[in-house]
Each structure stands twice: as C-alpha cells, then as structure tokens.
C-alpha cells in the first residue's frame, strides 16, 4: 500500500511541477508566440495557395492542349492506317482477280 501511496504522491508532485513550469514560462499574452500560427501565417498560406492554384490552372491548360493534339494526331494516324489497309486489300484483290481470270 505504501508503494501505491508513494507512486500517487510522485505523480501528484510531477503534475504540480509540470503545471508550475507551464504557468511560469508561458509566453506573455501580447507576444507573437501567444498568437496562433494560423492567424499569423494565414496571409502567406493564402498567397502560396493562390500561386499553386494559378500554376495548376496553367498546367491543366497545357495538359488539355496536349491531350487535344494527341487525340488529333491519333485520329490522323488511324486514318492513314485505314488508308494503307484499304490499299493493301485492293492490291490483294487485284492479284486474286489476275490469278483467277488470267
């Protein structure tokens, strides 16, 4: 029982010392340390967010242009491939006709 009482007293002393330390070394109310960082840094964070959003918009615009160009290029290549297949089929059919009827 005595060890439990000693443990309780030690915890109470530790809490008392901790509270004394917190209150003794607390920043004064008018000092910058007493203010919350989100109020001080809000302007800087909003400027950073604004620039990041502008950069994101710029990247998105270029991505959209790149995507449109890529799709246009893909359609052009697909059309060329289909034309080459058609030419190959025509040549193949001509060869078949020549073999059949000549």
PDB file of C-alpha atoms in Angstrom:
ATOM      1  CA  UNK A   1       0.000   0.000   0.000  1.00  0.00           C
ATOM      2  CA  UNK A   2       2.878   2.319   0.786  1.00  0.00           C
ATOM      3  CA  UNK A   3       4.361   1.926  -2.738  1.00  0.00           C
ATOM      4  CA  UNK A   4       0.965   2.830  -4.216  1.00  0.00           C
ATOM      5  CA  UNK A   5       0.788   5.915  -1.996  1.00  0.00           C
ATOM      6  CA  UNK A   6       4.357   6.896  -2.954  1.00  0.00           C
ATOM      7  CA  UNK A   7       3.544   6.435  -6.632  1.00  0.00           C
ATOM      8  CA  UNK A   8       0.435   8.586  -6.265  1.00  0.00           C
ATOM      9  CA  UNK A   9       2.407  11.285  -4.423  1.00  0.00           C
ATOM     10  CA  UNK A  10       5.157  11.218  -7.076  1.00  0.00           C
ATOM     11  CA  UNK A  11       2.574  11.616  -9.854  1.00  0.00           C
ATOM     12  CA  UNK A  12       0.940  14.491  -7.973  1.00  0.00           C
ATOM     13  CA  UNK A  13       4.345  16.155  -7.487  1.00  0.00           C
ATOM     14  CA  UNK A  14       5.169  15.682 -11.172  1.00  0.00           C
ATOM     15  CA  UNK A  15       1.846  17.211 -12.209  1.00  0.00           C
ATOM     16  CA  UNK A  16       2.404  20.128  -9.816  1.00  0.00           C
ATOM     17  CA  UNK A  17       5.895  20.725 -11.239  1.00  0.00           C
ATOM     18  CA  UNK A  18       4.584  20.460 -14.813  1.00  0.00           C
ATOM     19  CA  UNK A  19       1.771  22.950 -14.124  1.00  0.00           C
ATOM     20  CA  UNK A  20       4.205  25.318 -12.388  1.00  0.00           C
ATOM     21  CA  UNK A  21       6.585  25.083 -15.372  1.00  0.00           C
ATOM     22  CA  UNK A  22       3.776  25.742 -17.874  1.00  0.00           C
ATOM     23  CA  UNK A  23       2.450  28.764 -15.968  1.00  0.00           C
ATOM     24  CA  UNK A  24       5.879  30.150 -15.067  1.00  0.00           C
ATOM     25  CA  UNK A  25       7.337  30.004 -18.576  1.00  0.00           C
ATOM     26  CA  UNK A  26       4.215  30.778 -20.566  1.00  0.00           C
ATOM     27  CA  UNK A  27       4.613  33.460 -23.243  1.00  0.00           C
ATOM     28  CA  UNK A  28       3.107  36.848 -22.377  1.00  0.00           C
ATOM     29  CA  UNK A  29      -0.305  37.490 -23.900  1.00  0.00           C
ATOM     30  CA  UNK A  30       0.901  40.279 -26.216  1.00  0.00           C
ATOM     31  CA  UNK A  31       3.902  38.416 -27.575  1.00  0.00           C
ATOM     32  CA  UNK A  32       3.814  36.851 -31.055  1.00  0.00           C
ATOM     33  CA  UNK A  33       4.361  33.425 -29.506  1.00  0.00           C
ATOM     34  CA  UNK A  34       0.999  33.668 -27.767  1.00  0.00           C
ATOM     35  CA  UNK A  35      -0.892  34.078 -31.057  1.00  0.00           C
ATOM     36  CA  UNK A  36      -1.885  31.075 -33.049  1.00  0.00           C
ATOM     37  CA  UNK A  37       0.213  30.409 -36.119  1.00  0.00           C
ATOM     38  CA  UNK A  38      -2.783  30.075 -38.401  1.00  0.00           C
ATOM     39  CA  UNK A  39      -3.645  33.753 -37.857  1.00  0.00           C
ATOM     40  CA  UNK A  40      -0.086  34.931 -38.454  1.00  0.00           C
ATOM     41  CA  UNK A  41       0.578  32.687 -41.441  1.00  0.00           C
ATOM     42  CA  UNK A  42      -2.876  32.957 -42.984  1.00  0.00           C
ATOM     43  CA  UNK A  43      -1.824  35.659 -45.434  1.00  0.00           C
ATOM     44  CA  UNK A  44       1.303  33.771 -46.505  1.00  0.00           C
ATOM     45  CA  UNK A  45      -0.554  30.488 -46.837  1.00  0.00           C
ATOM     46  CA  UNK A  46      -3.292  32.108 -48.895  1.00  0.00           C
ATOM     47  CA  UNK A  47      -0.668  33.646 -51.207  1.00  0.00           C
ATOM     48  CA  UNK A  48       1.016  30.282 -51.607  1.00  0.00           C
ATOM     49  CA  UNK A  49      -2.334  28.625 -52.271  1.00  0.00           C
ATOM     50  CA  UNK A  50      -3.182  31.320 -54.838  1.00  0.00           C
ATOM     51  CA  UNK A  51       0.101  30.781 -56.691  1.00  0.00           C
ATOM     52  CA  UNK A  52      -0.308  26.999 -56.550  1.00  0.00           C
ATOM     53  CA  UNK A  53      -3.811  27.267 -57.980  1.00  0.00           C
ATOM     54  CA  UNK A  54      -2.555  29.533 -60.762  1.00  0.00           C
ATOM     55  CA  UNK A  55       0.200  27.056 -61.550  1.00  0.00           C
ATOM     56  CA  UNK A  56      -2.283  24.188 -61.503  1.00  0.00           C
ATOM     57  CA  UNK A  57      -4.558  26.091 -63.884  1.00  0.00           C
ATOM     58  CA  UNK A  58      -1.604  26.712 -66.207  1.00  0.00           C
ATOM     59  CA  UNK A  59      -0.603  23.034 -66.140  1.00  0.00           C
ATOM     60  CA  UNK A  60      -4.208  21.954 -66.719  1.00  0.00           C
ATOM     61  CA  UNK A  61      -4.481  24.284 -69.724  1.00  0.00           C
ATOM     62  CA  UNK A  62      -1.316  22.818 -71.262  1.00  0.00           C
ATOM     63  CA  UNK A  63      -2.455  19.287 -70.440  1.00  0.00           C
ATOM     64  CA  UNK A  64      -5.775  19.937 -72.196  1.00  0.00           C
ATOM     65  CA  UNK A  65      -3.973  21.319 -75.260  1.00  0.00           C
ATOM     66  CA  UNK A  66      -1.594  18.371 -75.271  1.00  0.00           C
ATOM     67  CA  UNK A  67      -4.475  15.923 -74.968  1.00  0.00           C
ATOM     68  CA  UNK A  68      -6.358  17.546 -77.845  1.00  0.00           C
ATOM     69  CA  UNK A  69      -3.221  17.482 -80.016  1.00  0.00           C
ATOM     70  CA  UNK A  70      -2.601  13.846 -79.108  1.00  0.00           C
ATOM     71  CA  UNK A  71      -6.155  12.850 -79.981  1.00  0.00           C
ATOM     72  CA  UNK A  72      -5.943  14.730 -83.275  1.00  0.00           C
ATOM     73  CA  UNK A  73      -2.638  13.021 -84.063  1.00  0.00           C
ATOM     74  CA  UNK A  74      -4.117   9.631 -83.126  1.00  0.00           C
ATOM     75  CA  UNK A  75      -7.084  10.208 -85.436  1.00  0.00           C
ATOM     76  CA  UNK A  76      -4.750  11.201 -88.267  1.00  0.00           C
ATOM     77  CA  UNK A  77      -2.601   8.113 -87.765  1.00  0.00           C
ATOM     78  CA  UNK A  78      -5.664   5.895 -87.580  1.00  0.00           C
ATOM     79  CA  UNK A  79      -6.940   7.343 -90.852  1.00  0.00           C
ATOM     80  CA  UNK A  80      -3.549   6.750 -92.507  1.00  0.00           C
ATOM     81  CA  UNK A  81      -3.514   3.178 -91.210  1.00  0.00           C
ATOM     82  CA  UNK A  82      -7.009   2.566 -92.605  1.00  0.00           C
ATOM     83  CA  UNK A  83      -5.985   4.007 -95.980  1.00  0.00           C
ATOM     84  CA  UNK A  84      -2.949   1.707 -96.065  1.00  0.00           C
ATOM     85  CA  UNK A  85      -5.138  -1.290 -95.211  1.00  0.00           C
ATOM     86  CA  UNK A  86      -7.560  -0.347 -97.966  1.00  0.00           C
ATOM     87  CA  UNK A  87      -4.716  -0.051-100.468  1.00  0.00           C
ATOM     88  CA  UNK A  88      -3.370  -3.413 -99.333  1.00  0.00           C
ATOM     89  CA  UNK A  89      -6.808  -5.000 -99.721  1.00  0.00           C
ATOM     90  CA  UNK A  90      -7.225  -3.504-103.196  1.00  0.00           C
ATOM     91  CA  UNK A  91      -3.815  -4.786-104.300  1.00  0.00           C
ATOM     92  CA  UNK A  92      -4.604  -8.157-102.830  1.00  0.00           C
ATOM     93  CA  UNK A  93      -7.942  -8.259-104.644  1.00  0.00           C
ATOM     94  CA  UNK A  94      -6.293  -7.258-107.934  1.00  0.00           C
ATOM     95  CA  UNK A  95      -3.805 -10.086-107.505  1.00  0.00           C
ATOM     96  CA  UNK A  96      -6.605 -12.527-106.783  1.00  0.00           C
ATOM     97  CA  UNK A  97      -8.556 -11.371-109.876  1.00  0.00           C
ATOM     98  CA  UNK A  98      -5.476 -11.686-112.066  1.00  0.00           C
ATOM     99  CA  UNK A  99      -4.827 -15.200-110.823  1.00  0.00           C
ATOM    100  CA  UNK A 100      -8.439 -16.235-111.245  1.00  0.00           C
ATOM    101  CA  UNK A 101      -9.113 -14.828-114.674  1.00  0.00           C
ATOM    102  CA  UNK A 102      -5.787 -14.740-116.375  1.00  0.00           C
TER     103      UNK A 102
END
